Amino acid sequence: MKGGKRLASGLLDDNAVVERILGHIRNRSTDMGEKVWREPVENYVSEKRFAAELKMLRRATTAFCPSAALPEKGSYVAREAAGVPILAVRGEDGKVRAFRNACRHRGMQVAAGTGCAKSFVCGYHGWTYRLDGSLRHIPHEHGFPGLEKETHGLVPVRAEEKLGLVFVTQEGKGTRDRTLEALPGLIEPGQAIFTSTENVVPANWKVLLEGFIEGYHIRATHKDTFFPYGFHNLNVVETFGRHSRVTYPFRRIEKLAAVPPAERRVDGLLTYVYHLFPNVLITVLSRHTNVVVLEPLTLGSTRQISYGLANRGQGGAGALKEVERDAQFVSQTGAAEDRVVVSAIQRGIGTGANKHFTFGRFEGAIVHFHRTLRAAL
Ligand code: FES
Ligand SMILES: [Fe+2]
């Protein structure tokens, strides 16, 4: 990568990003990766590869949900992560914990979806767990002589809050990710969730991911939606540790050429898309931020969990309407176009036409992802 002021994470600061973009506008250029990458299509259809990816996801420290999804004591989120039911909950002490969501009697899930609870009562026979996972109550306990309640709490997995997100590590100690820790909080305290959705998309999780982190498809795919406001194939592409950030400028950023660097503000003039390896995307838009978790269900289907958070200073009643209008525009136009594409790619994979996919020099963040994934497996 070329010059410019860098932050501790290794990413460029806003001013350096603007300089880079203005240069690209002048030169009709874009950031270019070093090499073309050929990814075998086998890696999208092999059950063995898919099992290895799920295993990697369970070993990885992955963002599970925004901290704002657990706003108060007893708030919980229960869903599958890498094929395993996981329950994350904010305890009486304010600390977030996560557990394998399986009753210690006979394995039933003790919570579903999202909500706020004082305790978790298993729906099968009523064993009851405290928010810290400990087993509080067994109905007709005399039927279980000798059973130690202390050793029959919900089984914890590692959970920690950082960058405004809850991270979970299902297996092993997880990896200390100093690059990630050096990032400024992507989501700041006070940013509240105004919408959350779940969709099952008929495509491999990697196909969905790839669509977020390159701007080479903007004109062809988003001709009447994003393209009129943005540029075609004009991006800043940065990698940091196992992660990446792709910057999508709006046309109106050109006006910054006339503003002294010290007075330039990027708000509303570009979109930052952070890919947090392996399967999470944070999209920082003008008025809101999207947190997207891609949960592989099968080789050809993915659950896409999306949270919309209002950006700082957008919380007022009137402003929230604008935030919602923005979010609707994105999800009903551009994102809908992307969903059509990824389903079609999945069918394309099934044709057997390609032995490999070729990711070019505009698609450097995808190349970084595949290289990192290969190393992590
Ligand atoms: S399985 Fe939970 S109480 Fe029986
Ligand atoms: Fe797109």
Short mmCIF file of C-alpha atoms and ligand atoms in Angstrom, two decimals:
data_model
loop_
_atom_site.label_atom_id
_atom_site.label_comp_id
_atom_site.label_asym_id
_atom_site.label_seq_id
_atom_site.Cartn_x
_atom_site.Cartn_y
_atom_site.Cartn_z
CA MET A 1 0.00 0.00 0.00
CA LYS A 2 1.11 3.54 -0.73
CA GLY A 3 1.73 6.40 1.70
CA GLY A 4 -0.54 8.37 4.01
CA LYS A 5 -1.00 8.61 7.75
CA ARG A 6 -1.80 5.32 9.41
CA LEU A 7 -3.68 4.50 12.57
CA ALA A 8 -2.50 1.93 15.13
CA SER A 9 -4.53 -0.73 13.33
CA GLY A 10 -2.53 -0.08 10.16
CA LEU A 11 -5.52 1.54 8.45
CA LEU A 12 -5.26 4.97 6.85
CA ASP A 13 -6.78 7.88 8.72
CA ASP A 14 -9.79 9.62 7.15
CA ASN A 15 -7.69 12.38 5.58
CA ALA A 16 -5.35 9.92 3.91
CA VAL A 17 -8.35 7.99 2.58
CA VAL A 18 -9.75 11.22 1.10
CA GLU A 19 -6.40 12.09 -0.50
CA ARG A 20 -6.23 8.65 -2.03
CA ILE A 21 -9.79 8.94 -3.39
CA LEU A 22 -9.27 12.43 -4.83
CA GLY A 23 -6.15 11.11 -6.55
CA HIS A 24 -8.12 8.22 -8.03
CA ILE A 25 -10.83 10.61 -9.27
CA ARG A 26 -8.18 12.78 -10.98
CA ASN A 27 -6.39 9.80 -12.50
CA ARG A 28 -9.45 7.63 -13.21
CA SER A 29 -7.78 4.87 -11.22
CA THR A 30 -8.52 2.64 -8.25
CA ASP A 31 -6.56 0.61 -5.69
CA MET A 32 -5.05 -2.49 -7.25
CA GLY A 33 -4.05 -5.69 -5.52
CA GLU A 34 -0.78 -7.33 -6.36
CA LYS A 35 -1.95 -10.55 -7.89
CA VAL A 36 -4.80 -12.34 -9.57
CA TRP A 37 -6.14 -15.23 -7.46
CA ARG A 38 -7.68 -18.44 -8.72
CA GLU A 39 -10.01 -20.02 -6.19
CA PRO A 40 -10.99 -23.62 -7.00
CA VAL A 41 -14.78 -23.95 -7.32
CA GLU A 42 -14.32 -27.25 -5.48
CA ASN A 43 -13.98 -25.12 -2.33
CA TYR A 44 -17.62 -24.01 -2.72
CA VAL A 45 -19.04 -27.51 -3.26
CA SER A 46 -16.91 -29.82 -1.13
CA GLU A 47 -18.56 -31.15 2.07
CA LYS A 48 -15.12 -31.81 3.46
CA ARG A 49 -14.04 -28.21 2.94
CA PHE A 50 -17.33 -26.97 4.43
CA ALA A 51 -16.83 -29.08 7.56
CA ALA A 52 -13.31 -27.66 7.89
CA GLU A 53 -14.68 -24.10 7.56
CA LEU A 54 -17.25 -24.72 10.32
CA LYS A 55 -14.51 -26.11 12.52
CA MET A 56 -12.39 -23.04 11.86
CA LEU A 57 -15.37 -20.80 12.70
CA ARG A 58 -15.77 -22.58 16.05
CA ARG A 59 -12.07 -22.06 16.84
CA ALA A 60 -12.11 -18.43 15.76
CA THR A 61 -13.01 -15.48 17.96
CA THR A 62 -16.01 -14.20 16.01
CA ALA A 63 -18.39 -11.29 16.49
CA PHE A 64 -21.73 -12.75 17.59
CA CYS A 65 -23.89 -9.62 17.87
CA PRO A 66 -23.55 -5.91 18.70
CA SER A 67 -23.29 -5.11 22.41
CA ALA A 68 -26.42 -3.02 21.83
CA ALA A 69 -28.36 -6.26 21.20
CA LEU A 70 -27.88 -6.96 24.94
CA PRO A 71 -28.86 -3.56 26.34
CA GLU A 72 -29.85 -4.58 29.90
CA LYS A 73 -29.46 -7.21 32.59
CA GLY A 74 -31.14 -10.37 31.36
CA SER A 75 -31.09 -9.38 27.65
CA TYR A 76 -30.23 -12.41 25.56
CA VAL A 77 -29.64 -13.52 21.98
CA ALA A 78 -29.97 -17.21 21.11
CA ARG A 79 -29.04 -18.52 17.69
CA GLU A 80 -26.80 -20.97 15.93
CA ALA A 81 -23.19 -20.05 15.31
CA ALA A 82 -21.15 -22.38 13.09
CA GLY A 83 -23.91 -24.97 13.48
CA VAL A 84 -23.99 -24.84 17.29
CA PRO A 85 -26.87 -23.29 19.31
CA ILE A 86 -25.31 -20.51 21.37
CA LEU A 87 -26.94 -18.31 24.00
CA ALA A 88 -25.39 -14.93 24.89
CA VAL A 89 -26.79 -13.05 27.88
CA ARG A 90 -26.00 -9.98 29.97
CA GLY A 91 -25.82 -11.02 33.63
CA GLU A 92 -26.95 -9.37 36.84
CA ASP A 93 -23.39 -8.00 37.11
CA GLY A 94 -23.60 -6.40 33.64
CA LYS A 95 -21.11 -8.87 32.19
CA VAL A 96 -21.90 -10.70 28.94
CA ARG A 97 -21.58 -14.49 29.08
CA ALA A 98 -22.21 -17.10 26.41
CA PHE A 99 -23.18 -20.74 26.71
CA ARG A 100 -23.83 -23.78 24.60
CA ASN A 101 -27.60 -23.58 24.41
CA ALA A 102 -28.37 -27.10 25.60
CA CYS A 103 -30.13 -28.12 28.80
CA ARG A 104 -27.98 -30.31 31.06
CA HIS A 105 -30.87 -32.71 31.57
CA ARG A 106 -31.47 -33.95 28.02
CA GLY A 107 -30.20 -31.23 25.73
CA MET A 108 -33.22 -29.09 24.86
CA GLN A 109 -32.46 -25.42 24.07
CA VAL A 110 -33.25 -23.28 27.10
CA ALA A 111 -33.91 -20.07 25.13
CA ALA A 112 -34.86 -19.10 21.58
CA GLY A 113 -34.58 -15.85 19.64
CA THR A 114 -34.09 -12.66 21.59
CA GLY A 115 -35.62 -11.20 24.73
CA CYS A 116 -35.05 -10.35 28.34
CA ALA A 117 -35.26 -12.95 31.12
CA LYS A 118 -34.69 -13.29 34.85
CA SER A 119 -33.73 -16.94 34.39
CA PHE A 120 -33.89 -19.62 31.71
CA VAL A 121 -36.50 -22.30 32.21
CA CYS A 122 -36.10 -25.32 29.96
CA GLY A 123 -39.34 -25.89 28.08
CA TYR A 124 -39.12 -29.68 28.32
CA HIS A 125 -39.12 -30.48 32.07
CA GLY A 126 -38.48 -27.12 33.65
CA TRP A 127 -34.89 -27.24 34.82
CA THR A 128 -34.06 -23.61 35.58
CA TYR A 129 -30.77 -21.75 35.09
CA ARG A 130 -29.60 -18.38 36.42
CA LEU A 131 -28.26 -15.71 34.07
CA ASP A 132 -24.72 -16.80 34.97
CA GLY A 133 -25.59 -20.29 33.71
CA SER A 134 -25.71 -22.02 37.09
CA LEU A 135 -28.47 -24.57 37.64
CA ARG A 136 -30.93 -23.12 40.14
CA HIS A 137 -33.83 -25.51 40.22
CA ILE A 138 -34.81 -29.07 39.29
CA PRO A 139 -38.54 -29.84 39.61
CA HIS A 140 -39.01 -32.92 41.81
CA GLU A 141 -35.34 -33.04 42.56
CA HIS A 142 -35.71 -36.25 44.60
CA GLY A 143 -35.91 -38.12 41.28
CA PHE A 144 -32.22 -37.37 40.70
CA PRO A 145 -30.45 -38.69 43.83
CA GLY A 146 -26.76 -37.81 43.84
CA LEU A 147 -26.94 -35.27 40.98
CA GLU A 148 -24.64 -32.35 41.75
CA LYS A 149 -26.28 -29.10 40.73
CA GLU A 150 -22.87 -27.32 40.80
CA THR A 151 -21.56 -29.38 37.90
CA HIS A 152 -24.74 -29.16 35.84
CA GLY A 153 -24.80 -25.51 34.89
CA LEU A 154 -24.98 -24.43 31.25
CA VAL A 155 -21.64 -25.03 29.56
CA PRO A 156 -19.89 -21.70 28.96
CA VAL A 157 -17.99 -20.59 25.89
CA ARG A 158 -15.62 -17.62 25.90
CA ALA A 159 -17.36 -14.27 25.49
CA GLU A 160 -15.95 -10.75 25.53
CA GLU A 161 -17.09 -7.28 24.55
CA LYS A 162 -14.89 -5.06 22.41
CA LEU A 163 -15.38 -2.51 19.59
CA GLY A 164 -19.06 -2.35 20.56
CA LEU A 165 -19.50 -6.03 19.70
CA VAL A 166 -19.84 -9.29 21.60
CA PHE A 167 -17.20 -11.81 20.51
CA VAL A 168 -17.56 -15.53 21.14
CA THR A 169 -14.96 -18.30 20.96
CA GLN A 170 -16.52 -21.75 21.01
CA GLU A 171 -13.44 -23.94 21.05
CA GLY A 172 -10.00 -23.40 22.48
CA LYS A 173 -8.60 -20.20 23.91
CA GLY A 174 -9.18 -18.12 20.81
CA THR A 175 -6.55 -15.91 19.33
CA ARG A 176 -5.49 -12.57 20.73
CA ASP A 177 -6.00 -10.25 17.79
CA ARG A 178 -3.94 -7.14 18.41
CA THR A 179 -4.80 -5.69 15.03
CA LEU A 180 -8.48 -5.83 15.87
CA GLU A 181 -7.89 -4.43 19.33
CA ALA A 182 -6.12 -1.44 17.79
CA LEU A 183 -9.24 -0.50 15.85
CA PRO A 184 -11.18 2.39 17.30
CA GLY A 185 -14.62 1.25 18.53
CA LEU A 186 -16.55 0.64 15.34
CA ILE A 187 -19.75 1.06 17.28
CA GLU A 188 -19.83 3.65 20.00
CA PRO A 189 -21.76 3.51 23.25
CA GLY A 190 -25.20 5.02 22.75
CA GLN A 191 -25.67 3.73 19.20
CA ALA A 192 -28.99 1.89 19.45
CA ILE A 193 -30.37 -0.82 17.19
CA PHE A 194 -33.36 0.40 15.17
CA THR A 195 -33.86 -2.70 13.05
CA SER A 196 -32.71 -6.31 12.96
CA THR A 197 -33.51 -8.92 10.34
CA GLU A 198 -32.69 -12.52 9.52
CA ASN A 199 -32.80 -13.99 6.02
CA VAL A 200 -31.81 -17.37 4.69
CA VAL A 201 -30.05 -16.78 1.38
CA PRO A 202 -29.63 -19.69 -1.04
CA ALA A 203 -25.88 -19.24 -1.51
CA ASN A 204 -22.60 -20.30 0.04
CA TRP A 205 -21.47 -17.93 2.80
CA LYS A 206 -18.29 -17.01 0.91
CA VAL A 207 -20.26 -15.92 -2.15
CA LEU A 208 -22.28 -13.54 0.04
CA LEU A 209 -19.16 -12.21 1.69
CA GLU A 210 -17.38 -11.60 -1.62
CA GLY A 211 -20.22 -9.31 -2.77
CA PHE A 212 -19.56 -6.85 0.07
CA ILE A 213 -15.87 -6.29 -0.44
CA GLU A 214 -15.32 -5.16 -4.01
CA GLY A 215 -16.57 -2.16 -5.98
CA TYR A 216 -15.94 -3.59 -9.43
CA HIS A 217 -19.61 -4.64 -9.72
CA ILE A 218 -21.16 -1.26 -8.87
CA ARG A 219 -22.05 -0.06 -12.37
CA ALA A 220 -23.25 -3.37 -13.80
CA THR A 221 -25.20 -4.56 -10.75
CA HIS A 222 -26.31 -1.29 -9.18
CA LYS A 223 -26.76 0.86 -12.30
CA ASP A 224 -29.84 2.79 -11.11
CA THR A 225 -29.41 2.48 -7.34
CA PHE A 226 -25.88 2.98 -5.93
CA PHE A 227 -24.06 3.96 -9.12
CA PRO A 228 -25.80 7.35 -9.60
CA TYR A 229 -24.44 8.43 -6.17
CA GLY A 230 -21.11 6.68 -6.28
CA PHE A 231 -18.34 5.74 -8.63
CA HIS A 232 -17.75 2.63 -10.61
CA ASN A 233 -14.67 0.69 -9.61
CA LEU A 234 -13.15 3.45 -7.48
CA ASN A 235 -12.22 2.15 -4.07
CA VAL A 236 -9.61 2.26 -1.38
CA VAL A 237 -8.82 -1.33 -0.44
CA GLU A 238 -6.87 -1.96 2.75
CA THR A 239 -6.04 -5.10 4.64
CA PHE A 240 -5.14 -5.17 8.32
CA GLY A 241 -4.22 -8.43 10.00
CA ARG A 242 -6.77 -11.03 8.90
CA HIS A 243 -9.31 -8.32 8.13
CA SER A 244 -9.95 -5.73 5.46
CA ARG A 245 -11.65 -2.43 4.80
CA VAL A 246 -13.04 -1.29 1.47
CA THR A 247 -14.00 2.37 1.05
CA TYR A 248 -16.79 3.33 -1.36
CA PRO A 249 -16.81 7.10 -1.99
CA PHE A 250 -19.90 9.07 -3.02
CA ARG A 251 -19.60 11.47 -5.95
CA ARG A 252 -20.16 14.40 -3.61
CA ILE A 253 -16.77 13.70 -2.00
CA GLU A 254 -15.24 15.69 -4.91
CA LYS A 255 -16.18 18.91 -3.14
CA LEU A 256 -13.51 18.13 -0.52
CA ALA A 257 -10.84 18.95 -3.11
CA ALA A 258 -11.60 22.63 -2.35
CA VAL A 259 -11.51 22.15 1.46
CA PRO A 260 -8.20 22.43 3.38
CA PRO A 261 -7.18 18.95 4.61
CA ALA A 262 -7.45 19.92 8.28
CA GLU A 263 -11.12 20.86 7.82
CA ARG A 264 -12.23 17.83 5.82
CA ARG A 265 -14.94 15.62 7.31
CA VAL A 266 -15.85 12.34 5.62
CA ASP A 267 -19.30 11.86 7.22
CA GLY A 268 -21.87 11.28 4.52
CA LEU A 269 -19.23 11.30 1.78
CA LEU A 270 -18.13 7.69 1.82
CA THR A 271 -19.06 4.24 3.07
CA TYR A 272 -16.56 2.13 4.97
CA VAL A 273 -17.07 -1.63 4.77
CA TYR A 274 -15.04 -3.54 7.35
CA HIS A 275 -14.68 -7.26 6.95
CA LEU A 276 -13.89 -8.82 10.32
CA PHE A 277 -12.52 -12.25 9.53
CA PRO A 278 -14.07 -14.76 9.20
CA ASN A 279 -17.76 -13.96 8.70
CA VAL A 280 -18.76 -10.49 9.90
CA LEU A 281 -19.18 -7.21 8.02
CA ILE A 282 -19.58 -3.75 9.50
CA THR A 283 -20.84 -1.19 7.04
CA VAL A 284 -20.54 2.40 8.21
CA LEU A 285 -22.93 4.48 6.08
CA SER A 286 -23.92 8.16 6.25
CA ARG A 287 -26.51 7.93 8.98
CA HIS A 288 -26.36 4.34 10.14
CA THR A 289 -24.11 1.34 10.63
CA ASN A 290 -24.98 -2.23 9.64
CA VAL A 291 -23.58 -5.25 11.41
CA VAL A 292 -23.97 -8.34 9.24
CA VAL A 293 -23.19 -11.86 10.43
CA LEU A 294 -23.05 -14.60 7.79
CA GLU A 295 -23.84 -17.96 9.36
CA PRO A 296 -23.19 -20.91 7.06
CA LEU A 297 -26.13 -23.35 7.25
CA THR A 298 -25.24 -25.73 4.41
CA LEU A 299 -22.85 -25.55 1.48
CA GLY A 300 -25.53 -23.71 -0.51
CA SER A 301 -27.38 -21.70 2.14
CA THR A 302 -26.51 -19.00 4.63
CA ARG A 303 -28.38 -17.22 7.38
CA GLN A 304 -27.75 -13.50 7.10
CA ILE A 305 -28.34 -11.71 10.38
CA SER A 306 -28.34 -7.91 10.07
CA TYR A 307 -28.52 -5.23 12.72
CA GLY A 308 -29.02 -1.56 11.85
CA LEU A 309 -27.68 0.98 14.36
CA ALA A 310 -28.21 4.72 14.16
CA ASN A 311 -24.91 6.61 13.98
CA ARG A 312 -24.00 9.04 16.72
CA GLY A 313 -25.95 12.26 16.52
CA GLN A 314 -28.76 10.56 14.57
CA GLY A 315 -30.78 9.51 17.60
CA GLY A 316 -33.40 12.31 17.67
CA ALA A 317 -37.00 11.42 16.78
CA GLY A 318 -37.11 13.27 13.45
CA ALA A 319 -33.60 12.12 12.54
CA LEU A 320 -34.48 8.48 13.14
CA LYS A 321 -37.01 8.68 10.30
CA GLU A 322 -34.22 9.70 7.95
CA VAL A 323 -32.01 6.92 9.27
CA GLU A 324 -34.80 4.42 8.58
CA ARG A 325 -35.41 5.84 5.12
CA ASP A 326 -31.69 5.44 4.31
CA ALA A 327 -31.67 1.89 5.63
CA GLN A 328 -34.77 0.99 3.61
CA PHE A 329 -33.25 2.43 0.48
CA VAL A 330 -30.12 0.33 0.93
CA SER A 331 -31.93 -2.92 1.78
CA GLN A 332 -34.74 -2.65 -0.78
CA THR A 333 -32.64 -1.53 -3.73
CA GLY A 334 -28.91 -2.23 -3.71
CA ALA A 335 -28.95 -5.09 -1.23
CA ALA A 336 -31.88 -6.70 -3.08
CA GLU A 337 -29.82 -6.55 -6.28
CA ASP A 338 -26.95 -8.24 -4.47
CA ARG A 339 -29.25 -11.02 -3.22
CA VAL A 340 -30.33 -11.76 -6.81
CA VAL A 341 -26.69 -11.95 -7.87
CA VAL A 342 -25.49 -14.27 -5.10
CA SER A 343 -28.35 -16.76 -5.68
CA ALA A 344 -27.53 -16.73 -9.39
CA ILE A 345 -23.84 -17.33 -8.67
CA GLN A 346 -24.80 -20.32 -6.54
CA ARG A 347 -26.72 -21.77 -9.52
CA GLY A 348 -23.70 -20.94 -11.69
CA ILE A 349 -21.51 -22.99 -9.37
CA GLY A 350 -23.88 -25.92 -9.94
CA THR A 351 -23.43 -25.78 -13.72
CA GLY A 352 -19.87 -27.04 -13.48
CA ALA A 353 -18.80 -24.43 -16.05
CA ASN A 354 -15.94 -23.15 -13.90
CA LYS A 355 -13.14 -25.12 -12.36
CA HIS A 356 -11.97 -21.98 -10.62
CA PHE A 357 -13.08 -18.39 -10.11
CA THR A 358 -10.62 -15.66 -11.04
CA PHE A 359 -10.44 -12.72 -8.65
CA GLY A 360 -8.68 -9.82 -10.35
CA ARG A 361 -6.57 -6.96 -9.08
CA PHE A 362 -9.66 -4.86 -8.24
CA GLU A 363 -10.81 -7.64 -5.92
CA GLY A 364 -7.86 -7.53 -3.54
CA ALA A 365 -9.90 -7.76 -0.33
CA ILE A 366 -11.43 -11.03 -1.59
CA VAL A 367 -7.99 -12.35 -2.44
CA HIS A 368 -6.87 -11.48 1.10
CA PHE A 369 -9.90 -13.33 2.49
CA HIS A 370 -9.26 -16.52 0.53
CA ARG A 371 -5.57 -16.48 1.38
CA THR A 372 -6.34 -15.93 5.07
CA LEU A 373 -9.05 -18.59 5.09
CA ARG A 374 -6.75 -21.14 3.49
CA ALA A 375 -4.12 -20.43 6.14
CA ALA A 376 -6.69 -20.65 8.96
CA LEU A 377 -8.06 -24.07 7.96
S1 FES B 1 -34.33 -31.39 28.76
FE1 FES B 1 -34.35 -29.59 29.88
S2 FES B 1 -35.47 -30.06 31.63
FE2 FES B 1 -35.42 -31.94 30.54
FE FE B 2 -23.38 -4.90 -4.33
#
